[in-house]
C-alpha positions as YAML, in Angstrom:
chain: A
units: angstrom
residues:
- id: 1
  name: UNK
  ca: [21.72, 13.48, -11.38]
- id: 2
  name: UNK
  ca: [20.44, 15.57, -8.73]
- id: 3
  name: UNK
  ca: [17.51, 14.26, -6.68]
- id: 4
  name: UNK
  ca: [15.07, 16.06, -3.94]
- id: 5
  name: UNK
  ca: [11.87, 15.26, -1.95]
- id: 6
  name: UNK
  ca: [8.75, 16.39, -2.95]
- id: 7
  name: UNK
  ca: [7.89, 18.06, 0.08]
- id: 8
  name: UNK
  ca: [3.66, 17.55, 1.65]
- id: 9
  name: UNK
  ca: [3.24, 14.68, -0.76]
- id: 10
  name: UNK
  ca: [2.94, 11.62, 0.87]
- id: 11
  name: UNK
  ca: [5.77, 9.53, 2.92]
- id: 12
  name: UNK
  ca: [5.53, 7.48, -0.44]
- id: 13
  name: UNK
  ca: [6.41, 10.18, -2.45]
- id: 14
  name: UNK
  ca: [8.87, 8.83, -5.27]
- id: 15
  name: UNK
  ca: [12.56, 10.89, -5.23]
- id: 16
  name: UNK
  ca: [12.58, 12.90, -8.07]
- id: 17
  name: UNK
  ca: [14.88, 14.43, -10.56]
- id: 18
  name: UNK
  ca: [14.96, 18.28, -11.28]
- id: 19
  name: UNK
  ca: [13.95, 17.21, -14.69]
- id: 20
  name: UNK
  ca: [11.11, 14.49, -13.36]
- id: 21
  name: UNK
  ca: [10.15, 17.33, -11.04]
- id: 22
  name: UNK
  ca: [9.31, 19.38, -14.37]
- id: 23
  name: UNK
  ca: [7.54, 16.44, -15.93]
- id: 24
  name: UNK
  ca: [5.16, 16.08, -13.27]
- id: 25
  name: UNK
  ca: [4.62, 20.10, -13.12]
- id: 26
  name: UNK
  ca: [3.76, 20.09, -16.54]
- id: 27
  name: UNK
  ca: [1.82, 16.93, -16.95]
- id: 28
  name: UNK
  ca: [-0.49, 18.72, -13.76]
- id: 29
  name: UNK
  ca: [-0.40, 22.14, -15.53]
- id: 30
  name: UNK
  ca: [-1.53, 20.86, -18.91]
- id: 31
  name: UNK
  ca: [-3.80, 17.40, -18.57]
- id: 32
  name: UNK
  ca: [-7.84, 17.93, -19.48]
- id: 33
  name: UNK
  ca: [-10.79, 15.60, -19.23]
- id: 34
  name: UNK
  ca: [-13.09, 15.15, -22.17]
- id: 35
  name: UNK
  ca: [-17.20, 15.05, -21.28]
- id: 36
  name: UNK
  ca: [-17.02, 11.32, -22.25]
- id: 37
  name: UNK
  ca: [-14.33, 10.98, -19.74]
- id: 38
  name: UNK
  ca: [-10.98, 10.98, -21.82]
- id: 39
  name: UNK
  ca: [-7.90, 12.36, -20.78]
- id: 40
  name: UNK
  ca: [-5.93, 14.63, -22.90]
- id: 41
  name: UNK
  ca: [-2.26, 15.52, -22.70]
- id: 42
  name: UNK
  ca: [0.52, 17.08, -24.13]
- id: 43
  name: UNK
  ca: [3.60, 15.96, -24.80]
- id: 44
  name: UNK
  ca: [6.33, 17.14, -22.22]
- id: 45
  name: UNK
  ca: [9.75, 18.87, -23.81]
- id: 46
  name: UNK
  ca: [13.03, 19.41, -22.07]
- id: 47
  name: UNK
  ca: [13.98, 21.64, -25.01]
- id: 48
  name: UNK
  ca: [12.89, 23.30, -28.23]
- id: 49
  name: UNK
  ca: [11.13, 20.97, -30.29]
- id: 50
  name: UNK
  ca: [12.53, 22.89, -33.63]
- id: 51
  name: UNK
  ca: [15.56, 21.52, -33.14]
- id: 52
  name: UNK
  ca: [14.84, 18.70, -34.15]
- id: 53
  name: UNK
  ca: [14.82, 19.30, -37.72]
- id: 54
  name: UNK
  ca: [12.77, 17.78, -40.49]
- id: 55
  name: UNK
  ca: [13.10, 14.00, -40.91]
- id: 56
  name: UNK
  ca: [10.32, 13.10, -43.59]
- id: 57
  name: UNK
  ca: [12.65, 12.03, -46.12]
- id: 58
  name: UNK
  ca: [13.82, 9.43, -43.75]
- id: 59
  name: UNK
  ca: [10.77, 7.94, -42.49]
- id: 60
  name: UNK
  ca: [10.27, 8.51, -46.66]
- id: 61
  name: UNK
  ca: [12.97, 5.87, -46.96]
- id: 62
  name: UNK
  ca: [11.97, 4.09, -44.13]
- id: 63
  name: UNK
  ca: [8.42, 3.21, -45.33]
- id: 64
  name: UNK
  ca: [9.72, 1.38, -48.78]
- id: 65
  name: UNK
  ca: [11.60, -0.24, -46.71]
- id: 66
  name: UNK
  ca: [9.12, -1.82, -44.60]
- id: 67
  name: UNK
  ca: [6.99, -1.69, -47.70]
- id: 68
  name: UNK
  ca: [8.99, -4.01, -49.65]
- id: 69
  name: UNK
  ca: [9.29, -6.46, -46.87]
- id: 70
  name: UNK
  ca: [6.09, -6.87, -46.77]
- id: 71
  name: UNK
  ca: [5.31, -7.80, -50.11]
- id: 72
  name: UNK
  ca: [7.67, -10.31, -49.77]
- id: 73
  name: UNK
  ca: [5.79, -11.70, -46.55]
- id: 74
  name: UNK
  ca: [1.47, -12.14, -47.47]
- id: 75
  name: UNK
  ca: [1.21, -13.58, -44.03]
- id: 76
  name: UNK
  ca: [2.88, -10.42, -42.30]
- id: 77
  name: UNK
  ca: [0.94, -7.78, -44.69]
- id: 78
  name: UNK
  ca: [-2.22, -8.93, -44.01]
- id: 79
  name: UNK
  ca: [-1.32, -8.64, -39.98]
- id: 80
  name: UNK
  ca: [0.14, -5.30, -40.42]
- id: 81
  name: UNK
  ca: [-2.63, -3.98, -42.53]
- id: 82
  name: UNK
  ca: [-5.29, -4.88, -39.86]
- id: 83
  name: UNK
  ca: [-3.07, -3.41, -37.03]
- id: 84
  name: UNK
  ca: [-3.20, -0.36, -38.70]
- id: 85
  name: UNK
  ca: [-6.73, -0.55, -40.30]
- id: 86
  name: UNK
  ca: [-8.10, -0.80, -36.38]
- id: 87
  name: UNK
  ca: [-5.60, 2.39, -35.62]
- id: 88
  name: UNK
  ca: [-8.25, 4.46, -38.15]
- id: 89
  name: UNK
  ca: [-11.02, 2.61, -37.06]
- id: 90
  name: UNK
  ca: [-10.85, 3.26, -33.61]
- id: 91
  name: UNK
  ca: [-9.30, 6.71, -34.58]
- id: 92
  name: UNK
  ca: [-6.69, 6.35, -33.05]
- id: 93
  name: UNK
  ca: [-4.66, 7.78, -36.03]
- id: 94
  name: UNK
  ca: [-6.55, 10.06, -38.97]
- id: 95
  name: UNK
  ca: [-5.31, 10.76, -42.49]
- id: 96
  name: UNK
  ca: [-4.30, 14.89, -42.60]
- id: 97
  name: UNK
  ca: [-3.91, 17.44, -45.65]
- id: 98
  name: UNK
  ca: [-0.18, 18.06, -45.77]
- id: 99
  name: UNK
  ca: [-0.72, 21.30, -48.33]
- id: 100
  name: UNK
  ca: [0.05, 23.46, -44.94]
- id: 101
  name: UNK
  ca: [2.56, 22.48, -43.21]
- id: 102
  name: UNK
  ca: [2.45, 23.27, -39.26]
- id: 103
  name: UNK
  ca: [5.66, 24.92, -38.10]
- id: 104
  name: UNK
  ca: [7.09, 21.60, -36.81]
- id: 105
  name: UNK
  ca: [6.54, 18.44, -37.48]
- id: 106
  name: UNK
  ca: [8.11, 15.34, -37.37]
- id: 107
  name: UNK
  ca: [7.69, 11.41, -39.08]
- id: 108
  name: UNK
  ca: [7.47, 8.17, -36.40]
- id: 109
  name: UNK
  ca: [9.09, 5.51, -38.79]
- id: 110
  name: UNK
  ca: [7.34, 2.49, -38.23]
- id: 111
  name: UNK
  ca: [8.18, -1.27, -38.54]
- id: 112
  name: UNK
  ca: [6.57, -4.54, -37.30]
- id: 113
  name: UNK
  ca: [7.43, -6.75, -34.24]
- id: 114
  name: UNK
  ca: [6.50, -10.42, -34.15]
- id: 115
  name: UNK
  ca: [5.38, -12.15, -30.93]
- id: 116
  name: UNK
  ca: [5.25, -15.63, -31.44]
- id: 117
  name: UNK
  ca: [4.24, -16.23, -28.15]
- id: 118
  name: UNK
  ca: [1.02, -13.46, -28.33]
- id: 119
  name: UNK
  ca: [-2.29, -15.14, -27.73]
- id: 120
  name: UNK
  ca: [-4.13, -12.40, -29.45]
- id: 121
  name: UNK
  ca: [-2.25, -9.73, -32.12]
- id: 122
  name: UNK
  ca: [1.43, -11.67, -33.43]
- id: 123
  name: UNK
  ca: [2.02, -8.78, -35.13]
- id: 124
  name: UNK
  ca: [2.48, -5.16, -33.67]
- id: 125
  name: UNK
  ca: [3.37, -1.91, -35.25]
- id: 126
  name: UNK
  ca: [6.06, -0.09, -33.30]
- id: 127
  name: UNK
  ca: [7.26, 3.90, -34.01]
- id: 128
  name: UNK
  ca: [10.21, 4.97, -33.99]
- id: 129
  name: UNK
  ca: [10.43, 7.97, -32.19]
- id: 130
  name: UNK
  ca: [14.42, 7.78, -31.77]
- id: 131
  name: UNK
  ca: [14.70, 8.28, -35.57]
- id: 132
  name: UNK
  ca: [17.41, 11.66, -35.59]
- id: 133
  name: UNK
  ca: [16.65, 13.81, -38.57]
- id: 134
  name: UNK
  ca: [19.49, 15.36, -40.15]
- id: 135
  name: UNK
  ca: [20.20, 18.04, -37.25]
- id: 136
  name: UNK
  ca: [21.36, 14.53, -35.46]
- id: 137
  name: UNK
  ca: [18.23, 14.46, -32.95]
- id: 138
  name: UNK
  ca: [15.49, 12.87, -32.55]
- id: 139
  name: UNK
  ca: [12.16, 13.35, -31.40]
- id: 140
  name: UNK
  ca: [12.88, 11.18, -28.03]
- id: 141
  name: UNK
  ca: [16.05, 13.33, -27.64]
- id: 142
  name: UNK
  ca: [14.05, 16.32, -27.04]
- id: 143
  name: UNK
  ca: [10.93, 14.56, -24.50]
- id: 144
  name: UNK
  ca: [11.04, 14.33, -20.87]
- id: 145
  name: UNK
  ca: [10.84, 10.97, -20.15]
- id: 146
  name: UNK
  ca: [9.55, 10.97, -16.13]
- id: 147
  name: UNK
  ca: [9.18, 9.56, -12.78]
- id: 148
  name: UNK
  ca: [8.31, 5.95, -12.43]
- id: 149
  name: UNK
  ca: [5.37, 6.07, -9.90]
- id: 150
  name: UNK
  ca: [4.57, 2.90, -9.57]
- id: 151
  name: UNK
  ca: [5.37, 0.28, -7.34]
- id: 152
  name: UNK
  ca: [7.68, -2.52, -8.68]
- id: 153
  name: UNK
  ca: [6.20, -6.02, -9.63]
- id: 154
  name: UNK
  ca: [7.69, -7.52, -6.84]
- id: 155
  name: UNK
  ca: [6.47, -5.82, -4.28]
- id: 156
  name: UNK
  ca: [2.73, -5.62, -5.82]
- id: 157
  name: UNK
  ca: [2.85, -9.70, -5.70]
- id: 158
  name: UNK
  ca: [4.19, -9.89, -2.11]
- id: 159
  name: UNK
  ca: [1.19, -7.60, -1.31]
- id: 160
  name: UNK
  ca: [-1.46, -10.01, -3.05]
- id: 161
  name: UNK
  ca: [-0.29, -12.69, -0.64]
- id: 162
  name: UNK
  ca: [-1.97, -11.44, 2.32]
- id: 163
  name: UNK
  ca: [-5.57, -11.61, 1.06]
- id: 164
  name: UNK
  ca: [-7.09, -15.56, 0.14]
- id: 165
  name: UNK
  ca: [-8.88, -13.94, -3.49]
- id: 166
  name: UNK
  ca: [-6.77, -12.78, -6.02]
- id: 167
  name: UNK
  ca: [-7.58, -10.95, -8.67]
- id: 168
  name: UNK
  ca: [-5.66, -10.30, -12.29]
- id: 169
  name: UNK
  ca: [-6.61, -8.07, -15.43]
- id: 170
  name: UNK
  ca: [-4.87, -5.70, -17.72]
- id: 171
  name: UNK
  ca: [-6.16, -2.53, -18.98]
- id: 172
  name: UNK
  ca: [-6.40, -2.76, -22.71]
- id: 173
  name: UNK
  ca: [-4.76, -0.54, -25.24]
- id: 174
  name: UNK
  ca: [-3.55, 1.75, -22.08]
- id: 175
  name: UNK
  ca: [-1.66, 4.41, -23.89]
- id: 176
  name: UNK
  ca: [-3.97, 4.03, -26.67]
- id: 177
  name: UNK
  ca: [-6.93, 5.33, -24.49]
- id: 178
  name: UNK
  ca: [-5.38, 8.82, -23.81]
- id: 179
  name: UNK
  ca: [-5.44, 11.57, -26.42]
- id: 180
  name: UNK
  ca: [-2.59, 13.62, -27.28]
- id: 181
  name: UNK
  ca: [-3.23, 17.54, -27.24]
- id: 182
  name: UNK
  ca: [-3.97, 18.27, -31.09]
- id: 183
  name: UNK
  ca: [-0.96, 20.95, -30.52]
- id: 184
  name: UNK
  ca: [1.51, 17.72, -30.69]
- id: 185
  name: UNK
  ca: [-0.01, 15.08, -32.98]
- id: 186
  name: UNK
  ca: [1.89, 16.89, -36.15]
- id: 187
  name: UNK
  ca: [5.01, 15.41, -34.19]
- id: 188
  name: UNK
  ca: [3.70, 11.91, -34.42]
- id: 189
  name: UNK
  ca: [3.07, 11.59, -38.05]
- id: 190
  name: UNK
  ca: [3.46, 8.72, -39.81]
- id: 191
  name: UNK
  ca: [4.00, 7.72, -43.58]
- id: 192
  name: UNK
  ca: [1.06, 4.62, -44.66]
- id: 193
  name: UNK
  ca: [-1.15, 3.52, -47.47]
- id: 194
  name: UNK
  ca: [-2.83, 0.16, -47.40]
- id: 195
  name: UNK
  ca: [-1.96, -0.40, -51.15]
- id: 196
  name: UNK
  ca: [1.11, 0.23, -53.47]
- id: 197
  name: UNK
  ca: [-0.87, 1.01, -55.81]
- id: 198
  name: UNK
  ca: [-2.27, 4.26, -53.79]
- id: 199
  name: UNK
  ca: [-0.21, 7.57, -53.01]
- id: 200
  name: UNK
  ca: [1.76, 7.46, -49.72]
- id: 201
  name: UNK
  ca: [-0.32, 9.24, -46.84]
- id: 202
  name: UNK
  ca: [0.30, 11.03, -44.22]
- id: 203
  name: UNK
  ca: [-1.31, 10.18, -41.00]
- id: 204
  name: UNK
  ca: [-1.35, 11.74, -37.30]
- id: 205
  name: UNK
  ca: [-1.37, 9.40, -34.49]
- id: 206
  name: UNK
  ca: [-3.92, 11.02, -31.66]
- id: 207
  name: UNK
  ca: [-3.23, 8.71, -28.77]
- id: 208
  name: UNK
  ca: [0.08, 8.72, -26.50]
- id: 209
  name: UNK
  ca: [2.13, 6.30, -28.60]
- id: 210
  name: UNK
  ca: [4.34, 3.47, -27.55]
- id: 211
  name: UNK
  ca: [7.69, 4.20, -28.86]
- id: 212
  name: UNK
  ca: [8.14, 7.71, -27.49]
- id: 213
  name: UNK
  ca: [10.49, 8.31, -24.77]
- id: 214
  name: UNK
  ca: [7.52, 9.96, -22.29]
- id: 215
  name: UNK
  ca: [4.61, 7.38, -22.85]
- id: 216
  name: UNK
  ca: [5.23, 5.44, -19.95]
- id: 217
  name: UNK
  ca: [4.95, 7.97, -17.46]
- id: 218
  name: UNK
  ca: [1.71, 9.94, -19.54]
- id: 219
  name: UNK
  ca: [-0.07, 6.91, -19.11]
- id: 220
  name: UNK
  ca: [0.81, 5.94, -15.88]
- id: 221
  name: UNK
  ca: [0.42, 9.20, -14.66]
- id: 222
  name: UNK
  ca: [-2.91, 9.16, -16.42]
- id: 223
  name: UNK
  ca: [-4.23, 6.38, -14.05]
- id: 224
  name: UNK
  ca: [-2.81, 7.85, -11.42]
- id: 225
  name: UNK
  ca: [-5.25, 10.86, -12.39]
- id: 226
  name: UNK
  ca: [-7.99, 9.22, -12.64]
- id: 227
  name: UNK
  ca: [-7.72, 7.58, -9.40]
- id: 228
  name: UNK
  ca: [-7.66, 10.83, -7.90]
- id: 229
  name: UNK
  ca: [-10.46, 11.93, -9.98]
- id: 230
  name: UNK
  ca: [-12.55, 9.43, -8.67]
- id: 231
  name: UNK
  ca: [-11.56, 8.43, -5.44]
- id: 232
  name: UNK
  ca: [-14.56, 10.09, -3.75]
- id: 233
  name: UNK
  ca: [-17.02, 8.02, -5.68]
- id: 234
  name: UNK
  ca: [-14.76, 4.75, -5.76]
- id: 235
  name: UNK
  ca: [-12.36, 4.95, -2.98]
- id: 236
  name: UNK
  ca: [-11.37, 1.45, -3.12]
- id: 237
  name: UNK
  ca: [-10.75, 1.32, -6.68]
- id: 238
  name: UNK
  ca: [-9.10, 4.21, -6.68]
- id: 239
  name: UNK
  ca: [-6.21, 3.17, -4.03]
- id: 240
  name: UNK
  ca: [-6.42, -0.43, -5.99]
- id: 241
  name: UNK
  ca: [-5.03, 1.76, -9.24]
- id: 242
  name: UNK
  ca: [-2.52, 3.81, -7.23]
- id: 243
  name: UNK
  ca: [-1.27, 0.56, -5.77]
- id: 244
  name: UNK
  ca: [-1.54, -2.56, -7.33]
- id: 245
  name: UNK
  ca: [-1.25, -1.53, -11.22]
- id: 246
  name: UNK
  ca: [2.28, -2.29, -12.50]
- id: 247
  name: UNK
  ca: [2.08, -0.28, -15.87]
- id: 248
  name: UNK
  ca: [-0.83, -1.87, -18.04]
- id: 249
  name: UNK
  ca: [-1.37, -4.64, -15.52]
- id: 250
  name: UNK
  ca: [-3.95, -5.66, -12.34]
- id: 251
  name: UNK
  ca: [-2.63, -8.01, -9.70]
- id: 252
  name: UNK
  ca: [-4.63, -7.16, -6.16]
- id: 253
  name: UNK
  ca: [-6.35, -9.24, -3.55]
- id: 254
  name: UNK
  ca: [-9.13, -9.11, -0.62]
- id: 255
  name: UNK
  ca: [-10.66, -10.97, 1.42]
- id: 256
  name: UNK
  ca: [-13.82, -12.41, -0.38]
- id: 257
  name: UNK
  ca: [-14.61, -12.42, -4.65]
- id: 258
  name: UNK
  ca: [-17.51, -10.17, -2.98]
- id: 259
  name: UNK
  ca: [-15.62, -7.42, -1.96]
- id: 260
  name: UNK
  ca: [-13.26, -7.15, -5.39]
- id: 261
  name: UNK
  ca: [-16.84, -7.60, -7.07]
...
């Protein structure tokens, strides 16, 4: 894969792909700020998202699927309802009229993953955005997927170890804080209803959504936004974001609790 230097970044400038290259162009060209603060994106293709094709009928068969397992499972329903009972609550995903199409859409089959070892949510919905319709691609086929711009684990540890305070938090719901341009949500609809006794539903998830090949670098690249944002007000939390965030997670020192106050 051909590789170049971005040339007047910084020395720390990551080597990037032609096609990472064009990721970061267009996440720069296209990324807004709400009043309240939010960022907005859009979702960054390598190539026409019609060719894709129309996959409802899987995600169709995908849903009675999950469906069915979950009327086998009380203990797993109830989980899965609340997961996505909070998704409309915090509207993060919104029921839409389907009696227009748009001219392309596409369905996010979804399915639950169990973490045994979670402290707080066992169960979480993922989407499936490598689902391939019938034209034998997928929505993932067709993304950018990005740089990684942040430093590795590793070395944000090592770093920690030359301060006495540490400090450790995680940012919560990261790619669920970040809107998705209302130009791209028909491509991350989804197929729900709380009830089999109620008509299937379509939905439109509004936030970047794990599962889809360019989340990682939309919301990392988000952060990295806002630290530039804001650097002039909050210079030291902004280089804390830049360097010392390893995707979702906070692991910096200093020199007294005072000063990471």
């Amino acid at each position: 894969m051909q590789r170049f230097w971005i040339i007047g970044e910084a020395d720390s400038a990551p080597c990037m792909s032609v096609e990472e290259a064009a990721c970061e162009k267009h996440f720069s060209q296209n990324v807004q700020r709400t009043p309240e603060g939010r960022y907005i994106v859009r979702l960054p293709f390598k190539e026409p998202v019609s060719s894709v094709g129309d996959n409802r009928s899987i995600a169709q068969r995908r849903f009675r699927m999950v469906e069915s397992r979950l009327q086998r499972d009380t203990n797993l329903q109830a989980q899965y309802h609340d997961f996505m009972a909070e998704y409309v609550t915090l509207g993060h995903m919104q029921r839409v009229d389907t009696s227009t199409p748009p001219t392309q859409q596409y369905y996010l089959p979804h399915h639950a993953v169990i973490r045994e070892d979670s402290s707080t949510t066992k169960v979480r919905v993922v989407f499936d955005a490598s689902c391939k319709s019938g034209s034998g691609k997928s929505l993932n086929d067709v993304l950018m997927v990005g740089a990684v711009i942040q430093d590795d684990l590793r070395s944000i540890i090592l770093r920690t170890r030359i301060n006495p305070v540490l400090l450790i938090a995680d940012i919560q719901k990261m790619y669920r804080q970040i809107l998705v341009d209302e130009r791209d949500t028909p491509l991350q609809r989804i197929l729900w209803r709380s009830s089999p006794d109620e008509p299937v539903s379509t939905f439109e998830l509004k936030t970047v959504t794990y599962g889809t090949a360019s989340a990682p670098f939309l919301a990392t690249r988000t952060l990295q936004q806002l630290a530039d944002d804001e650097k002039a007000d909050f210079p030291m939390g902004a280089a804390i974001l830049k360097r010392d965030v390893y995707v979702d997670d906070l692991v910096t020192s200093g020199r007294t609790p005072e000063e990471l106050a």
